Coordinates of C-alpha atoms and ligand atoms in Angstrom, one line a residue:
M1 CA 27.1 8.2 8.5
P2 CA 25.5 11.2 6.7
V3 CA 22.1 10.4 8.2
F4 CA 23.6 10.2 11.7
F5 CA 25.6 13.3 11.2
A6 CA 22.5 15.2 10.0
G7 CA 20.6 13.9 13.1
S8 CA 23.4 15.1 15.4
W9 CA 23.5 18.5 13.8
L10 CA 19.7 19.0 13.9
S11 CA 19.8 18.0 17.6
A12 CA 22.5 20.5 18.3
V13 CA 20.3 23.2 16.9
Y14 CA 17.8 22.4 19.6
K15 CA 20.5 22.3 22.3
L16 CA 19.4 23.1 25.8
S17 CA 22.6 22.8 27.8
E18 CA 25.9 21.2 27.2
S19 CA 24.5 17.7 27.7
A20 CA 20.8 18.0 26.8
A21 CA 18.7 18.8 23.7
I22 CA 15.0 19.2 23.3
I23 CA 15.1 16.5 20.8
Y24 CA 18.0 14.1 20.4
L25 CA 17.9 12.2 17.1
P26 CA 20.9 9.9 16.7
P27 CA 19.8 7.1 19.0
A28 CA 16.3 7.0 17.4
L29 CA 18.0 6.9 13.9
G30 CA 20.3 4.2 15.3
I31 CA 17.3 2.0 16.4
I32 CA 15.6 2.4 13.0
L33 CA 18.7 1.6 11.0
I34 CA 20.0 -1.2 13.2
N35 CA 16.7 -3.0 12.7
W36 CA 16.9 -2.4 8.9
W37 CA 20.6 -3.2 8.3
G38 CA 21.8 -5.1 11.3
P39 CA 24.4 -4.2 14.0
K40 CA 27.6 -4.9 11.9
R41 CA 26.8 -2.0 9.6
V42 CA 25.1 0.4 11.9
L43 CA 26.9 0.2 15.3
P44 CA 30.3 1.5 14.0
A45 CA 28.5 4.4 12.4
V46 CA 26.6 5.2 15.6
Y47 CA 29.8 5.1 17.6
L48 CA 31.9 7.2 15.1
N49 CA 29.1 9.7 14.8
A50 CA 28.8 10.0 18.6
I51 CA 32.5 10.8 18.8
L52 CA 32.3 13.4 16.1
A53 CA 29.1 14.9 17.5
G54 CA 31.0 15.6 20.7
F55 CA 32.3 18.6 18.8
F56 CA 28.8 20.1 18.5
W57 CA 28.4 19.6 22.2
G58 CA 31.8 20.3 23.4
I59 CA 31.4 18.1 26.4
G60 CA 34.5 17.2 28.4
P61 CA 38.1 17.2 27.0
W62 CA 38.6 16.0 23.4
Y63 CA 40.4 12.8 24.5
M64 CA 37.3 11.7 26.5
R65 CA 35.0 11.8 23.5
P66 CA 35.4 8.1 22.6
V67 CA 34.3 7.4 26.2
Y68 CA 31.3 9.8 26.1
A69 CA 30.2 8.2 22.8
L70 CA 29.7 4.8 24.6
P71 CA 26.3 5.3 26.3
E72 CA 24.6 6.3 23.0
T73 CA 26.2 3.3 21.3
L74 CA 25.2 1.0 24.2
F75 CA 21.6 2.3 23.8
V76 CA 21.3 1.3 20.2
L77 CA 23.1 -2.0 20.8
L78 CA 20.9 -2.9 23.8
S79 CA 17.8 -2.0 21.9
W80 CA 18.7 -4.3 19.0
Y81 CA 19.8 -7.1 21.3
L82 CA 16.8 -7.0 23.7
F83 CA 14.1 -6.4 21.2
T84 CA 15.2 -7.8 17.8
F85 CA 17.6 -10.5 18.7
R86 CA 16.4 -11.8 22.0
S87 CA 12.6 -11.2 21.8
H88 CA 12.5 -11.8 18.0
G89 CA 10.5 -8.6 17.8
K90 CA 9.2 -7.5 14.4
C91 CA 10.3 -3.9 13.9
W92 CA 7.4 -3.1 11.5
L93 CA 5.2 -3.5 14.6
P94 CA 2.4 -5.7 13.1
D95 CA 0.6 -6.2 16.3
A96 CA 0.1 -5.0 19.9
R97 CA 2.6 -7.7 21.2
N98 CA 5.4 -6.4 19.0
L99 CA 4.6 -2.8 19.9
T100 CA 4.7 -3.4 23.7
L101 CA 7.9 -5.5 23.3
F102 CA 9.4 -2.6 21.3
L103 CA 8.5 0.1 23.7
F104 CA 9.8 -1.9 26.7
W105 CA 12.8 -3.8 25.4
G106 CA 13.6 -1.5 22.4
V107 CA 13.3 1.9 24.1
V108 CA 12.6 2.0 27.9
V109 CA 15.1 -0.5 29.2
P110 CA 18.0 0.4 26.9
L111 CA 17.3 4.1 27.6
F112 CA 17.5 3.5 31.3
A113 CA 20.7 1.6 31.0
S114 CA 22.4 4.2 28.8
M115 CA 21.3 7.0 31.1
L116 CA 22.7 5.3 34.1
F117 CA 26.0 4.7 32.2
L118 CA 26.1 8.4 31.2
K119 CA 25.5 9.5 34.8
L120 CA 28.2 7.2 36.1
L121 CA 30.6 8.7 33.5
I122 CA 29.7 12.2 34.5
F123 CA 30.1 11.2 38.2
W124 CA 33.5 9.7 37.5
Q125 CA 34.7 12.6 35.3
M126 CA 33.2 15.7 36.9
G127 CA 32.2 14.4 40.3
R128 CA 28.6 15.3 39.9
P129 CA 26.3 13.1 42.0
I130 CA 24.4 10.3 40.3
D131 CA 20.8 11.3 40.5
M132 CA 18.3 9.3 38.5
V133 CA 15.1 10.6 40.2
S134 CA 15.4 14.3 40.4
S135 CA 13.0 16.3 38.2
N136 CA 16.0 17.2 36.0
A137 CA 17.0 13.6 35.5
I138 CA 13.4 12.5 34.9
L139 CA 13.0 15.3 32.5
G140 CA 16.0 14.2 30.5
W141 CA 14.8 10.7 30.6
L142 CA 11.3 11.5 29.3
R143 CA 12.7 13.9 26.7
E144 CA 14.8 11.1 25.3
F145 CA 11.9 8.7 25.5
I146 CA 9.6 11.1 23.6
S147 CA 12.3 11.8 20.9
N148 CA 12.7 8.1 20.3
F149 CA 9.1 7.2 20.5
G150 CA 8.0 10.1 18.2
L151 CA 10.4 9.2 15.5
T152 CA 10.9 5.5 15.6
L153 CA 7.3 4.4 15.7
P154 CA 6.0 6.1 12.5
V155 CA 9.2 5.5 10.6
L156 CA 9.4 1.8 11.5
Y157 CA 5.7 1.2 11.0
F158 CA 5.3 3.1 7.7
L159 CA 8.7 2.8 6.0
T160 CA 9.8 -0.7 6.8
P161 CA 7.4 -2.5 4.5
A162 CA 8.1 0.1 1.7
M163 CA 11.9 -0.4 2.1
S164 CA 11.4 -4.1 2.0
R165 CA 9.4 -3.9 -1.2
H166 CA 12.2 -2.0 -2.8
G167 CA 14.8 -4.6 -1.6
L168 CA 16.5 -2.0 0.7
L169 CA 16.6 -4.2 3.8
T170 CA 19.0 -6.9 4.9
M171 CA 16.3 -8.8 6.7
H172 CA 13.1 -10.4 5.5
I173 CA 9.7 -9.3 6.6
D174 CA 6.4 -11.1 6.5
T175 CA 4.3 -9.1 4.1
A176 CA 1.3 -11.2 5.2
D177 CA 1.0 -9.2 8.4
V178 CA 1.6 -5.7 6.9
R179 CA -1.7 -3.8 6.7
R180 CA -2.0 -0.2 6.0
P181 CA -5.5 1.1 6.1
F182 CA -5.0 4.6 4.9
S183 CA -7.2 6.9 2.9
I184 CA -6.9 10.4 1.5
T185 CA -9.9 11.7 3.6
R186 CA -8.2 10.4 6.7
S187 CA -4.9 12.1 5.8
F188 CA -6.8 15.4 5.4
L189 CA -8.4 14.9 8.8
V190 CA -5.0 14.4 10.4
G191 CA -3.6 17.5 8.5
G192 CA -6.6 19.6 9.6
L193 CA -6.4 18.5 13.2
C194 CA -2.7 19.2 13.4
L195 CA -3.3 22.7 12.0
I196 CA -5.9 23.3 14.6
A197 CA -3.4 22.0 17.2
I198 CA -0.7 24.4 16.0
V199 CA -3.1 27.4 16.2
F200 CA -4.3 26.2 19.6
S201 CA -0.8 26.0 20.9
M202 CA -0.1 29.6 19.8
F203 CA -2.7 30.9 22.2
V204 CA -2.8 28.3 25.0
P205 CA 0.2 27.4 27.0
P206 CA 1.0 23.7 26.6
E207 CA 1.9 23.1 30.2
K208 CA -1.8 23.9 31.0
Y209 CA -3.6 22.1 28.2
W210 CA -1.2 19.3 27.3
F211 CA -3.8 16.7 27.9
V212 CA -6.0 18.1 25.0
Y213 CA -3.4 16.7 22.5
G214 CA -3.3 13.4 24.3
I215 CA -7.0 13.1 24.3
L216 CA -7.2 14.0 20.6
S217 CA -4.6 11.4 19.9
L218 CA -6.5 8.8 21.9
W219 CA -9.7 9.7 20.0
F220 CA -7.7 9.2 16.8
A221 CA -6.5 5.8 17.9
I222 CA -9.9 4.6 18.9
N223 CA -11.5 5.8 15.6
Y224 CA -8.7 5.3 13.1
G225 CA -6.3 2.8 14.6
F226 CA -2.6 2.6 15.0
G227 CA -1.2 4.2 11.9
L228 CA -3.0 7.5 12.2
A229 CA -2.5 7.5 16.0
I230 CA 1.3 7.5 15.8
L231 CA 1.3 9.9 12.9
T232 CA -0.8 12.3 14.9
N233 CA 1.4 11.9 18.0
S234 CA 4.5 12.7 16.0
L235 CA 2.9 15.7 14.3
F236 CA 1.5 17.0 17.5
L237 CA 4.9 16.7 19.1
L238 CA 6.6 18.6 16.3
A239 CA 3.8 21.1 15.7
T240 CA 3.1 22.2 19.2
Y241 CA 5.4 20.9 21.8
F242 CA 8.9 21.5 20.8
G243 CA 8.1 24.9 19.5
S244 CA 6.6 26.2 22.7
V245 CA 9.1 24.4 24.9
L246 CA 11.9 26.0 23.0
D247 CA 10.2 29.4 23.5
Q248 CA 10.0 28.9 27.2
T249 CA 13.5 27.6 27.7
G250 CA 14.8 30.4 25.5
E251 CA 13.3 32.9 27.9
A252 CA 13.9 31.3 31.3
G253 CA 16.6 28.6 30.7
L254 CA 16.2 24.9 31.1
Y255 CA 16.4 24.5 34.8
A256 CA 14.0 27.2 35.5
V257 CA 11.1 25.5 33.7
A258 CA 12.0 22.0 34.6
P259 CA 9.5 21.2 37.3
Q260 CA 6.5 22.1 35.2
L261 CA 8.0 20.5 32.2
V262 CA 8.3 17.2 34.0
N263 CA 4.5 17.0 34.4
V264 CA 3.9 18.1 30.8
Y265 CA 6.4 15.6 29.4
L266 CA 5.2 12.8 31.7
G267 CA 1.5 13.5 30.9
T268 CA 1.8 13.8 27.1
G269 CA 4.4 11.0 26.9
L270 CA 2.1 8.6 28.7
L271 CA -1.0 9.7 26.8
Y272 CA 0.8 9.2 23.5
V273 CA 2.0 5.8 24.6
F274 CA -1.5 4.8 25.6
S275 CA -3.0 6.1 22.4
A276 CA -0.4 4.2 20.4
I277 CA -1.2 1.0 22.3
T278 CA -4.9 1.6 22.0
G279 CA -4.6 2.2 18.3
R280 CA -2.6 -1.0 17.9
V281 CA -5.1 -3.1 19.9
I282 CA -8.0 -1.6 17.9
D283 CA -6.3 -2.4 14.6
D284 CA -5.6 -6.0 15.8
I285 CA -9.2 -6.4 16.8
N286 CA -10.4 -5.2 13.5
F287 CA -8.0 -7.4 11.7
A288 CA -9.0 -10.4 13.7
R289 CA -12.6 -9.6 13.0
Q290 CA -11.9 -9.3 9.2
Q291 CA -10.1 -12.6 9.3
I292 CA -12.9 -14.3 11.1
T293 CA -15.5 -13.0 8.7
S294 CA -13.4 -14.1 5.7
Q295 CA -12.9 -17.5 7.3
V296 CA -16.6 -17.9 7.9
I297 CA -17.2 -17.0 4.3
N298 CA -14.6 -19.5 3.1
L299 CA -16.0 -22.1 5.4
E300 CA -19.5 -21.6 4.0
R301 CA -18.2 -21.8 0.5
A302 CA -16.3 -25.0 1.3
N303 CA -19.4 -26.4 2.9
N304 CA -21.5 -25.7 -0.1
E305 CA -18.9 -27.1 -2.4
L306 CA -18.8 -30.2 -0.2
K307 CA -22.6 -30.5 -0.4
V308 CA -22.5 -30.3 -4.2
A309 CA -19.6 -32.8 -4.4
N310 CA -21.5 -35.2 -2.1
K311 CA -24.6 -35.0 -4.3
E312 CA -22.5 -35.6 -7.4
L313 CA -20.8 -38.5 -5.7
D314 CA -24.2 -40.1 -4.8
H315 CA -25.3 -39.7 -8.4
F316 CA -22.0 -40.9 -9.6
V317 CA -22.0 -44.1 -7.5
Y318 CA -25.5 -44.9 -8.5
S319 CA -24.9 -44.5 -12.2
V320 CA -21.5 -46.2 -12.1
S321 CA -22.9 -49.2 -10.4
H322 CA -25.8 -49.3 -12.9
D323 CA -23.4 -48.9 -15.9
L324 CA -21.1 -51.6 -14.6
T325 CA -23.9 -54.1 -13.8
A326 CA -25.8 -53.7 -17.1
P327 CA -23.0 -55.2 -19.3
L328 CA -22.2 -57.8 -16.6
K329 CA -25.8 -59.0 -16.5
S330 CA -25.8 -59.2 -20.3
I331 CA -22.6 -61.3 -20.2
K332 CA -24.1 -63.5 -17.6
G333 CA -27.3 -64.0 -19.7
L334 CA -25.2 -64.9 -22.8
V335 CA -23.1 -67.4 -20.8
N336 CA -26.3 -69.0 -19.6
L337 CA -27.7 -69.1 -23.1
S338 CA -24.5 -70.7 -24.4
H339 CA -24.9 -73.5 -21.9
L340 CA -28.2 -74.4 -23.4
T341 CA -26.8 -75.1 -26.9
D342 CA -23.9 -77.0 -28.5
D343 CA -24.3 -75.2 -31.8
L344 CA -20.9 -73.7 -32.7
D345 CA -22.5 -70.8 -34.7
S346 CA -24.6 -69.8 -31.8
H347 CA -21.6 -69.9 -29.5
R348 CA -19.8 -67.6 -31.9
T349 CA -22.6 -65.1 -31.9
Y350 CA -22.7 -65.2 -28.1
F351 CA -19.0 -64.7 -27.8
G352 CA -19.2 -61.8 -30.2
K353 CA -21.9 -60.2 -28.0
I354 CA -19.9 -60.9 -24.9
G355 CA -17.0 -59.2 -26.6
D356 CA -19.2 -56.1 -27.2
S357 CA -20.2 -56.0 -23.6
V358 CA -16.6 -56.3 -22.5
A359 CA -15.6 -53.5 -24.9
K360 CA -18.4 -51.3 -23.4
L361 CA -17.2 -52.1 -19.9
E362 CA -13.6 -51.3 -20.9
Q363 CA -14.7 -48.0 -22.4
F364 CA -16.7 -47.1 -19.4
I365 CA -13.8 -47.8 -17.0
R366 CA -11.5 -45.8 -19.2
E367 CA -13.9 -42.8 -18.9
V368 CA -14.1 -43.2 -15.1
L369 CA -10.3 -43.3 -14.9
D370 CA -10.0 -40.2 -17.1
F371 CA -12.5 -38.5 -14.9
S372 CA -10.6 -39.3 -11.7
H373 CA -7.3 -38.3 -13.3
I374 CA -8.7 -34.9 -14.3
K375 CA -10.2 -34.3 -10.9
R376 CA -7.1 -35.3 -9.0
I377 CA -4.0 -34.5 -10.9
E378 CA -2.6 -31.0 -11.6
A379 CA -2.3 -30.0 -15.2
N380 CA 1.2 -30.4 -16.6
Y381 CA 1.9 -27.8 -19.2
Q382 CA 4.3 -28.9 -22.0
R383 CA 4.8 -28.5 -25.7
I384 CA 2.5 -30.7 -27.6
S385 CA 1.7 -31.4 -31.3
L386 CA -2.0 -31.3 -32.0
K387 CA -1.5 -33.2 -35.3
E388 CA 0.3 -36.0 -33.5
L389 CA -2.3 -36.0 -30.8
V390 CA -5.2 -36.4 -33.3
T391 CA -3.3 -39.1 -35.2
G392 CA -2.9 -41.0 -31.9
I393 CA -6.6 -40.6 -31.1
L394 CA -7.6 -41.9 -34.6
D395 CA -5.3 -44.8 -34.2
D396 CA -7.0 -45.7 -30.9
L397 CA -10.5 -45.4 -32.5
R398 CA -9.5 -47.5 -35.5
Y399 CA -11.6 -50.5 -34.3
A400 CA -14.6 -48.4 -33.1
E401 CA -17.8 -49.2 -34.8
G402 CA -18.4 -47.2 -38.0
F403 CA -14.8 -45.9 -38.2
E404 CA -14.4 -47.0 -41.8
Q405 CA -17.6 -45.4 -42.8
V406 CA -16.5 -41.8 -42.0
H407 CA -14.1 -39.7 -43.9
I408 CA -11.9 -37.7 -41.6
D409 CA -10.4 -34.5 -42.9
H410 CA -7.8 -32.7 -40.8
S411 CA -6.3 -30.5 -43.4
G412 CA -7.8 -27.5 -41.6
M413 CA -5.4 -27.9 -38.7
L414 CA -3.5 -24.6 -39.1
V415 CA -2.1 -24.7 -35.6
D416 CA 0.0 -27.6 -34.7
E417 CA 2.3 -26.9 -31.7
I418 CA 0.8 -25.5 -28.5
I419 CA 1.8 -25.5 -24.9
N420 CA -0.8 -27.1 -22.7
D421 CA -1.7 -30.2 -20.7
K422 CA -1.6 -33.1 -23.0
I423 CA -4.0 -35.4 -21.1
S424 CA -6.7 -32.7 -20.9
I425 CA -6.6 -31.9 -24.6
K426 CA -6.5 -35.6 -25.4
V427 CA -9.5 -36.4 -23.3
V428 CA -11.5 -33.6 -24.9
L429 CA -10.6 -34.4 -28.5
A430 CA -10.9 -38.2 -28.1
N431 CA -14.5 -37.7 -26.8
L432 CA -15.4 -35.2 -29.5
I433 CA -14.0 -37.4 -32.3
G434 CA -15.4 -40.6 -30.8
N435 CA -18.9 -39.0 -30.6
A436 CA -18.6 -37.6 -34.1
I437 CA -18.1 -41.2 -35.3
A438 CA -20.7 -42.7 -33.0
Y439 CA -23.4 -40.2 -33.9
R440 CA -22.9 -40.4 -37.7
K441 CA -25.8 -40.9 -40.0
T442 CA -26.2 -44.6 -40.6
T443 CA -28.3 -44.2 -43.8
P444 CA -26.6 -46.5 -46.3
G445 CA -24.5 -44.7 -48.9
F446 CA -24.5 -41.4 -46.9
P447 CA -21.0 -39.7 -47.2
C448 CA -20.2 -39.3 -43.4
E449 CA -17.5 -36.7 -42.9
I450 CA -15.7 -35.3 -39.9
K451 CA -13.6 -32.1 -40.2
I452 CA -11.0 -31.3 -37.5
R453 CA -9.7 -27.7 -37.6
S454 CA -7.4 -25.6 -35.5
R455 CA -6.6 -21.9 -35.7
R456 CA -5.5 -18.9 -33.7
R457 CA -8.0 -16.3 -32.8
G458 CA -7.0 -13.4 -30.5
G459 CA -5.1 -14.9 -27.6
E460 CA -6.7 -18.3 -28.1
V461 CA -6.3 -21.5 -30.0
V462 CA -9.6 -22.6 -31.3
I463 CA -10.0 -26.3 -32.1
E464 CA -13.2 -27.5 -33.9
V465 CA -14.6 -31.0 -34.6
E466 CA -17.4 -30.8 -37.1
D467 CA -19.6 -33.7 -38.3
N468 CA -22.5 -34.1 -40.6
G469 CA -24.2 -36.7 -38.3
I470 CA -27.5 -36.9 -36.7
G471 CA -27.2 -33.6 -34.8
I472 CA -28.8 -32.7 -31.5
R473 CA -32.4 -31.6 -30.8
P474 CA -32.4 -28.0 -29.7
E475 CA -34.3 -28.8 -26.4
L476 CA -31.5 -31.3 -25.5
I477 CA -28.5 -29.2 -26.4
K478 CA -28.3 -27.5 -23.0
R479 CA -28.1 -30.8 -21.2
I480 CA -25.5 -32.8 -23.2
F481 CA -22.6 -31.7 -20.9
E482 CA -24.4 -33.0 -17.8
M483 CA -23.0 -36.0 -16.0
F484 CA -24.6 -39.3 -17.3
F485 CA -26.8 -37.5 -19.8
R486 CA -27.6 -39.5 -22.9
G487 CA -29.4 -37.7 -25.7
T488 CA -30.6 -40.5 -27.8
T489 CA -31.8 -44.0 -27.2
N490 CA -29.2 -45.3 -29.6
S491 CA -26.3 -43.9 -27.5
R492 CA -24.1 -46.8 -26.6
G493 CA -22.0 -44.8 -24.2
S494 CA -22.4 -43.9 -20.5
G495 CA -23.3 -40.3 -20.9
L496 CA -20.1 -39.3 -19.2
G497 CA -18.0 -38.4 -22.2
L498 CA -18.9 -34.8 -22.7
Y499 CA -19.1 -34.1 -19.0
I500 CA -15.5 -35.3 -18.6
A501 CA -14.5 -33.3 -21.7
S502 CA -16.0 -30.1 -20.3
E503 CA -14.3 -30.7 -16.9
A504 CA -11.0 -31.3 -18.7
A505 CA -11.4 -28.0 -20.7
A506 CA -12.2 -26.2 -17.4
R507 CA -9.1 -27.6 -15.8
I508 CA -6.9 -25.9 -18.3
G509 CA -8.9 -22.7 -18.2
G510 CA -10.5 -23.4 -21.6
S511 CA -14.1 -23.7 -22.7
L512 CA -16.1 -26.2 -24.7
S513 CA -19.2 -25.2 -26.7
V514 CA -21.4 -26.7 -29.3
E515 CA -23.6 -25.7 -32.2
S516 CA -25.8 -28.2 -33.7
E517 CA -28.7 -28.6 -36.1
F518 CA -30.9 -31.7 -35.7
N519 CA -30.4 -34.1 -38.7
K520 CA -27.7 -31.9 -40.2
G521 CA -24.7 -32.2 -37.9
S522 CA -22.8 -30.6 -35.1
V523 CA -19.7 -28.4 -34.5
F524 CA -18.0 -28.8 -31.1
T525 CA -15.5 -26.0 -30.3
L526 CA -12.7 -26.1 -27.7
R527 CA -11.0 -22.8 -26.9
V528 CA -7.8 -22.7 -24.9
K529 CA -5.5 -19.8 -24.1
I530 CA -2.2 -19.5 -25.9
I531 CA 0.5 -20.1 -23.4
S532 CA 4.0 -19.0 -24.2
K533 CA 7.0 -20.3 -22.3
Ligands
ADP1 P1 -22.5 -40.6 -24.6 O1 -21.9 -40.4 -25.9 O2 -21.8 -41.7 -23.8 O3 -23.9 -40.9 -24.6 P2 -21.6 -37.9 -24.1 O4 -21.6 -37.2 -22.9 O5 -20.4 -38.1 -24.9 O6 -22.3 -39.3 -23.7 O7 -22.7 -37.3 -25.0 C1 -24.0 -36.9 -24.4 C2 -25.1 -36.9 -25.5 O8 -24.8 -35.8 -26.4 C3 -25.1 -38.1 -26.3 O9 -25.9 -39.1 -25.8 C4 -25.7 -37.6 -27.7 O10 -27.1 -37.6 -27.6 C5 -25.2 -36.2 -27.7 N1 -24.1 -36.0 -28.6 C6 -22.8 -35.9 -28.3 N2 -22.0 -35.7 -29.4 C7 -22.8 -35.7 -30.4 C8 -22.6 -35.5 -31.9 N3 -21.4 -35.3 -32.4 N4 -23.7 -35.6 -32.7 C9 -24.9 -35.8 -32.1 N5 -25.2 -35.9 -30.8 C10 -24.1 -35.9 -30.0

């Protein structure tokens, strides 16, 4: 109500006659607010204000004011019904389609209907003829159109997204299609041009040079798009137009200047509409171009990723089939050998070797499954105990070759509970600990030792697995995280372990690194971010 009332009061200041003002704000405010807050809240206020505003205007006897308030209310209602409700128009005008819908269904049609209604009322009440085409009627019509157009476009376009961000709207807006290319330099440009326009209007009569503003606004639209075009339109309207029109009407009275004013109103009004539409279309084209460019970039990126993945897959299939057939061939050979002898001891030896090959196959398949799990399934962050995890891994490794020969010290695990993806951490640690056992020094009597430590550093948890095993040659250290890379001839694995471990670390946003000295030992370090829930 206060907003509407202020609008009515301001309009009354610019009153031309008992039924006309240079600028009439309440319907424009009504359109804006009904789009923001819906008809139930806004329409009663529009109607009530129109009744009260009758006192500023003093039109007709007081008991007729509720009737005279109807055309204005109808205007706002129709605008909402035709544009927002029926056409599903977006009032923040995100594209040319919504802008034209708004101008036609949101302003032009409701304005025509409410003007006709008002004329009928005046005819019925005062017996004045219903004229909709005289210069005076067209003048009124255009005046209303320009008032609505000049205020609603910039407010709806610029303020709706801001209001939505602050939760001040009753409706939801798609922020995806809100784009505001705006810069300080451009704002200065608009300001400067408006100043020039004001000075220009002081010396040059607008009814002669009205088209200059229109052309300027069109130029703005073409170069800077919709936002600046409508802003310039509104500023030009305020800065030059109303001022000078008011001067003239003050001197000569509304009806005296009407015929020239029709041309001026019509010309500027149309130029402003065209410049707004041009600006909107230019923005849409630019936006579409940007979208296409970014889609092309994304497509190229996806294409490259696909190429890499394809190459990896080729390599993977080749190595997997090799790693699967090698133990199978050895099992086949051992079975053939066992057919050649009836000796029980030999059979035992063959079965033992077959058992080794099966274990190798099993280990390999487990690694491949781990890999597929890590690649396919999203990380599931939960509270986990590192100590429990390590105990479980050691339990699984109990029967691994050489397990009894190493002493495992996990007293350095200072951090126990963390929040992270259990499977990823387990895959990393199982590989690191398994390797530390596998690549121990096999010199008889050598005290093999593995130290597992965990601690906080900055925002990270650092987990280290240190061994005093065979170490890694410096020239190989860069390659050990590659897929299927085996660093030594006595590696019994597939060369997948560390690759999978580094993928698992990357999946949870962590990193895996190594420091190693050949013949002395290695320290593998997993760093993960501390996550708090
Ligand atoms: P795999 O153990 O199956 O060969 P990994 O990817 O686990 O494959 O390791 C790749 C290579 O890195 C191994 O072949 C080995 O040469 C080297 N490596 C890994 N861990 C250690 C370690 N703790 N000590 C020495 N060398 C290691």
